[in-house]
Coordinates of N, CA, C and O in Angstrom, one line a residue:
M104 N 50.2 109.0 122.0 CA 51.3 108.7 121.1 C 52.5 108.2 121.9 O 52.9 108.9 122.9
P105 N 53.1 107.0 121.6 CA 54.2 106.5 122.4 C 55.4 107.4 122.2 O 55.6 108.0 121.1
T106 N 56.2 107.5 123.2 CA 57.5 108.2 123.1 C 58.6 107.3 122.8 O 58.6 106.1 123.2
L107 N 59.5 107.8 122.1 CA 60.7 107.0 121.7 C 61.7 107.0 122.9 O 61.9 108.0 123.5
A108 N 62.3 105.9 123.1 CA 63.4 105.8 124.1 C 64.6 106.7 123.7 O 64.8 106.7 122.5
P109 N 65.3 107.3 124.6 CA 66.4 108.1 124.2 C 67.5 107.1 123.6 O 67.6 106.0 124.0
P110 N 68.2 107.6 122.6 CA 69.2 106.8 122.0 C 70.3 106.4 123.0 O 70.6 107.2 123.9
Q111 N 70.7 105.1 122.9 CA 71.7 104.6 123.9 C 73.1 105.2 123.5 O 73.4 105.3 122.3
E112 N 73.9 105.4 124.5 CA 75.3 105.8 124.2 C 76.0 104.6 123.7 O 75.9 103.5 124.3
V113 N 76.7 104.8 122.6 CA 77.5 103.7 122.0 C 78.9 103.9 122.5 O 79.5 104.9 122.2
S114 N 79.4 103.0 123.2 CA 80.8 103.1 123.7 C 81.7 102.2 122.8 O 81.7 101.0 122.9
L115 N 82.3 102.8 121.9 CA 83.2 102.1 121.0 C 84.6 102.6 121.2 O 84.9 103.8 121.3
E116 N 85.5 101.7 121.4 CA 86.9 102.0 121.5 C 87.5 102.5 120.2 O 87.0 102.1 119.1
E117 N 88.4 103.4 120.3 CA 89.0 104.0 119.1 C 89.6 102.9 118.2 O 89.5 102.9 117.0
S118 N 90.2 101.9 118.8 CA 90.8 100.8 118.0 C 89.8 100.0 117.3 O 90.0 99.6 116.1
S119 N 88.6 99.8 117.9 CA 87.6 99.0 117.2 C 87.0 99.8 116.1 O 86.6 99.3 115.0
L120 N 87.0 101.2 116.2 CA 86.5 102.0 115.1 C 87.5 102.0 114.0 O 87.1 102.0 112.8
E121 N 88.8 101.9 114.3 CA 89.8 101.9 113.2 C 89.7 100.5 112.4 O 89.8 100.5 111.2
V122 N 89.5 99.5 113.2 CA 89.3 98.1 112.5 C 88.1 98.1 111.7 O 88.1 97.7 110.5
A123 N 86.9 98.6 112.2 CA 85.7 98.7 111.4 C 85.9 99.5 110.2 O 85.4 99.2 109.1
A124 N 86.5 100.7 110.3 CA 86.7 101.5 109.1 C 87.6 100.8 108.1 O 87.2 101.0 106.9
A125 N 88.6 100.1 108.5 CA 89.4 99.4 107.5 C 88.6 98.3 106.8 O 88.7 98.1 105.6
L126 N 87.7 97.6 107.5 CA 86.8 96.6 107.0 C 85.9 97.2 105.9 O 85.8 96.7 104.8
F127 N 85.2 98.3 106.3 CA 84.3 98.9 105.4 C 85.0 99.6 104.2 O 84.4 99.6 103.1
K128 N 86.2 100.1 104.4 CA 86.9 100.6 103.3 C 87.3 99.5 102.3 O 87.2 99.7 101.1
A129 N 87.7 98.4 102.8 CA 87.9 97.2 101.9 C 86.7 96.8 101.1 O 86.8 96.3 100.0
L130 N 85.5 96.9 101.8 CA 84.3 96.5 101.2 C 83.7 97.5 100.2 O 82.9 97.2 99.4
A131 N 84.3 98.7 100.2 CA 83.7 99.8 99.4 C 84.3 99.9 98.0 O 84.4 101.0 97.4
D132 N 84.5 98.7 97.4 CA 85.0 98.7 96.0 C 84.3 97.6 95.3 O 84.3 96.5 95.7
P133 N 83.7 97.9 94.1 CA 83.0 96.9 93.4 C 83.8 95.7 93.0 O 83.3 94.6 93.0
A134 N 85.1 95.9 92.6 CA 85.9 94.7 92.3 C 86.1 93.8 93.5 O 86.1 92.6 93.3
R135 N 86.3 94.4 94.6 CA 86.5 93.6 95.8 C 85.2 92.8 96.2 O 85.3 91.7 96.6
L136 N 84.1 93.5 96.1 CA 82.8 92.8 96.4 C 82.6 91.6 95.4 O 82.1 90.6 95.8
K137 N 83.0 91.8 94.1 CA 82.9 90.8 93.1 C 83.8 89.6 93.5 O 83.4 88.4 93.4
I138 N 85.0 89.9 93.9 CA 85.9 88.9 94.4 C 85.4 88.1 95.6 O 85.4 86.9 95.6
L139 N 84.9 88.8 96.6 CA 84.3 88.2 97.8 C 83.1 87.3 97.4 O 83.0 86.2 97.9
A140 N 82.3 87.8 96.5 CA 81.1 87.0 96.1 C 81.6 85.7 95.4 O 81.0 84.6 95.7
H141 N 82.6 85.8 94.6 CA 83.1 84.6 93.9 C 83.7 83.6 94.9 O 83.5 82.4 94.8
L142 N 84.5 84.2 95.8 CA 85.1 83.3 96.8 C 84.0 82.6 97.7 O 84.2 81.4 98.0
A143 N 83.0 83.3 98.0 CA 81.9 82.7 98.8 C 81.2 81.6 98.0 O 80.8 80.6 98.6
R144 N 80.9 81.8 96.8 CA 80.2 80.9 95.9 C 81.1 79.7 95.5 O 80.6 78.6 95.3
N145 N 82.4 79.9 95.4 CA 83.3 78.9 94.9 C 84.5 78.7 95.8 O 85.6 79.2 95.5
P146 N 84.3 78.1 96.9 CA 85.5 77.9 97.9 C 86.6 77.1 97.3 O 87.8 77.3 97.8
N147 N 86.4 76.3 96.3 CA 87.5 75.6 95.6 C 87.6 76.2 94.2 O 86.6 76.3 93.5
G148 N 88.8 76.5 93.8 CA 89.0 77.1 92.5 C 88.7 76.1 91.4 O 88.6 74.9 91.5
A149 N 88.7 76.7 90.2 CA 88.3 75.9 89.0 C 89.6 75.2 88.4 O 89.4 74.2 87.8
C150 N 90.7 75.7 88.7 CA 91.8 75.2 87.8 C 92.9 74.3 88.5 O 93.5 73.6 87.9
C151 N 93.1 74.5 89.8 CA 94.4 74.0 90.3 C 94.4 73.1 91.5 O 95.1 73.3 92.4
G152 N 93.6 72.0 91.4 CA 93.8 71.0 92.4 C 92.6 70.9 93.4 O 91.8 71.7 93.5
P153 N 92.7 69.9 94.2 CA 91.6 69.6 95.2 C 91.7 70.4 96.5 O 90.7 70.4 97.2
E154 N 92.8 71.0 96.8 CA 92.9 71.8 98.0 C 91.9 73.0 98.0 O 91.7 73.6 97.0
P155 N 91.4 73.4 99.2 CA 90.6 74.6 99.2 C 91.3 75.9 98.8 O 92.5 76.0 99.0
G156 N 90.6 76.8 98.3 CA 91.1 78.1 97.9 C 91.0 78.3 96.4 O 90.9 77.3 95.6
V157 N 90.9 79.5 96.0 CA 90.7 80.0 94.6 C 92.1 80.5 94.2 O 92.6 81.4 94.8
C158 N 92.6 80.0 93.1 CA 93.8 80.5 92.5 C 93.7 81.9 92.0 O 92.7 82.3 91.5
A159 N 94.8 82.7 92.2 CA 94.8 84.1 91.7 C 94.4 84.2 90.2 O 93.8 85.1 89.8
C160 N 94.9 83.2 89.5 CA 94.6 83.2 88.0 C 93.1 83.1 87.8 O 92.6 83.7 86.8
D161 N 92.3 82.4 88.6 CA 90.9 82.4 88.5 C 90.3 83.8 88.7 O 89.3 84.2 88.1
L162 N 90.8 84.5 89.7 CA 90.3 85.8 90.0 C 90.5 86.8 88.9 O 89.7 87.7 88.7
E163 N 91.6 86.7 88.1 CA 91.8 87.5 87.0 C 90.7 87.3 86.0 O 90.2 88.3 85.4
A164 N 90.3 86.1 85.7 CA 89.3 85.8 84.8 C 87.9 86.3 85.2 O 87.1 86.8 84.5
V165 N 87.7 86.1 86.5 CA 86.4 86.5 87.1 C 86.2 88.0 87.0 O 85.1 88.5 86.7
T166 N 87.2 88.8 87.3 CA 87.1 90.2 87.4 C 87.4 90.9 86.1 O 87.0 92.1 85.9
G167 N 88.2 90.3 85.2 CA 88.6 90.9 84.0 C 89.7 91.9 84.2 O 90.0 92.8 83.4
L168 N 90.3 91.8 85.4 CA 91.4 92.8 85.7 C 92.8 92.1 85.5 O 92.9 90.9 85.5
S169 N 93.8 92.9 85.4 CA 95.1 92.4 85.2 C 95.7 91.8 86.5 O 95.1 92.1 87.6
Q170 N 96.7 91.0 86.4 CA 97.3 90.4 87.6 C 97.7 91.4 88.6 O 97.4 91.2 89.8
P171 N 98.4 92.5 88.3 CA 98.8 93.5 89.3 C 97.6 94.1 90.0 O 97.7 94.3 91.2
T172 N 96.5 94.3 89.3 CA 95.4 95.0 89.9 C 94.7 94.0 90.8 O 94.3 94.3 91.9
V173 N 94.6 92.7 90.4 CA 94.0 91.7 91.3 C 94.8 91.6 92.6 O 94.3 91.5 93.7
S174 N 96.1 91.6 92.4 CA 97.0 91.5 93.6 C 96.8 92.6 94.5 O 96.8 92.4 95.8
H175 N 96.6 93.8 94.0 CA 96.4 95.0 94.9 C 95.1 94.8 95.7 O 95.0 95.0 96.9
H176 N 94.0 94.4 95.0 CA 92.7 94.2 95.6 C 92.8 93.0 96.7 O 92.3 93.2 97.8
M177 N 93.6 92.0 96.4 CA 93.7 90.9 97.3 C 94.5 91.3 98.5 O 94.2 90.9 99.7
K178 N 95.5 92.2 98.3 CA 96.3 92.7 99.5 C 95.4 93.5 100.4 O 95.4 93.4 101.6
C179 N 94.5 94.3 99.8 CA 93.5 95.0 100.7 C 92.6 94.1 101.4 O 92.3 94.3 102.6
L180 N 92.1 93.1 100.8 CA 91.1 92.1 101.4 C 91.9 91.3 102.5 O 91.3 91.0 103.5
V181 N 93.1 90.9 102.2 CA 93.9 90.2 103.2 C 94.2 91.1 104.4 O 94.0 90.6 105.6
S182 N 94.6 92.3 104.2 CA 94.9 93.2 105.3 C 93.7 93.5 106.2 O 93.8 93.6 107.4
A183 N 92.5 93.5 105.6 CA 91.3 93.7 106.3 C 90.7 92.4 107.0 O 89.7 92.4 107.6
R184 N 91.5 91.3 106.8 CA 91.1 90.0 107.3 C 89.8 89.5 106.8 O 89.1 88.7 107.4
L185 N 89.4 89.9 105.6 CA 88.3 89.3 104.9 C 88.6 88.1 104.1 O 87.7 87.3 103.8
V186 N 89.9 88.0 103.7 CA 90.3 86.9 102.9 C 91.7 86.4 103.5 O 92.5 87.2 104.0
R187 N 91.9 85.1 103.3 CA 93.2 84.5 103.7 C 93.9 84.1 102.4 O 93.3 83.6 101.4
G188 N 95.2 84.3 102.3 CA 96.0 83.9 101.2 C 97.1 82.9 101.6 O 97.6 83.0 102.7
E189 N 97.3 82.0 100.7 CA 98.3 81.0 100.9 C 99.1 80.7 99.6 O 98.5 80.5 98.6
K190 N 100.4 80.8 99.7 CA 101.2 80.6 98.5 C 101.5 79.1 98.4 O 101.9 78.4 99.3
R191 N 101.2 78.6 97.2 CA 101.5 77.2 96.9 C 102.2 77.2 95.5 O 101.6 77.5 94.5
G192 N 103.4 76.8 95.6 CA 104.2 76.9 94.4 C 104.4 78.3 94.0 O 104.8 79.2 94.8
K193 N 104.1 78.6 92.7 CA 104.2 80.0 92.3 C 102.9 80.8 92.3 O 102.9 82.0 92.0
W194 N 101.8 80.2 92.7 CA 100.5 80.8 92.8 C 100.0 81.1 94.2 O 100.4 80.3 95.1
M195 N 99.2 82.1 94.3 CA 98.5 82.4 95.6 C 97.1 81.8 95.5 O 96.5 81.9 94.4
Y196 N 96.6 81.3 96.6 CA 95.3 80.7 96.7 C 94.6 81.5 97.8 O 95.2 81.7 98.9
Y197 N 93.3 81.8 97.5 CA 92.6 82.7 98.5 C 91.3 82.0 98.9 O 90.7 81.3 98.1
Q198 N 90.9 82.3 100.1 CA 89.6 81.8 100.6 C 89.0 82.9 101.6 O 89.8 83.6 102.2
I199 N 87.7 82.8 101.9 CA 87.1 83.7 102.8 C 87.7 83.5 104.2 O 87.9 82.4 104.6
D200 N 88.0 84.6 104.9 CA 88.5 84.5 106.3 C 87.3 84.9 107.2 O 86.9 86.1 107.2
P201 N 86.8 84.0 108.0 CA 85.6 84.3 108.8 C 85.9 85.4 109.9 O 85.0 86.0 110.4
R202 N 87.2 85.6 110.2 CA 87.5 86.6 111.3 C 87.0 88.0 110.9 O 86.4 88.7 111.8
G203 N 87.2 88.4 109.7 CA 86.8 89.7 109.3 C 85.2 89.9 109.3 O 84.7 90.9 109.7
F204 N 84.6 88.8 108.9 CA 83.1 88.9 108.8 C 82.5 88.8 110.3 O 81.5 89.5 110.6
A205 N 83.2 88.2 111.2 CA 82.8 88.2 112.6 C 83.0 89.6 113.2 O 82.1 90.0 113.9
L206 N 84.0 90.3 112.8 CA 84.2 91.7 113.3 C 83.1 92.6 112.7 O 82.5 93.4 113.5
I207 N 82.7 92.4 111.5 CA 81.6 93.2 110.9 C 80.3 92.9 111.7 O 79.5 93.8 112.1
K208 N 80.0 91.6 111.9 CA 78.8 91.2 112.6 C 78.8 91.8 114.1 O 77.7 92.1 114.6
A209 N 79.9 91.8 114.7 CA 80.0 92.4 116.0 C 79.9 93.9 116.1 O 79.3 94.5 117.0
F210 N 80.3 94.6 115.0 CA 80.3 96.0 115.0 C 78.9 96.6 114.6 O 78.4 97.5 115.2
L211 N 78.2 96.0 113.7 CA 76.9 96.5 113.2 C 75.9 96.7 114.3 O 75.2 97.8 114.2
P212 N 75.7 95.8 115.2 CA 74.7 96.1 116.2 C 75.0 97.4 117.1 O 74.1 98.0 117.6
S213 N 76.3 97.7 117.1 CA 76.6 98.9 117.9 C 76.1 100.2 117.2 O 76.1 101.3 117.9
I214 N 75.8 100.1 116.0 CA 75.3 101.3 115.2 C 73.9 101.1 114.8 O 73.4 101.8 113.9
G215 N 73.2 100.1 115.3 CA 71.8 99.9 115.0 C 71.6 98.9 113.9 O 70.4 98.8 113.4
G216 N 72.6 98.1 113.4 CA 72.4 97.2 112.3 C 72.0 95.8 112.8 O 72.0 95.5 113.9

């Protein structure tokens, strides 16, 4: 019977653990996952012009949540660098930020993912 190799020591800096925890915390909400899935499928919003990004008003319709609740979720996603926000006129426009997803991809192999 083959023997298993001993588990490798994972050397993770405390700061990278904090960043990873913030990312996974942001992902641990069904509304935020719904928003991320919508942004990934629809990089250009439905209502407001040819520039890239989804208008906050579109996200209210997608989630069925009120504007203050959508704003709270977007603040969490922006803080975790999963989403970028840009103010144009009186509206915020959002799009996926690849930096956060790059951090997730870099972290997962360190725990066997």
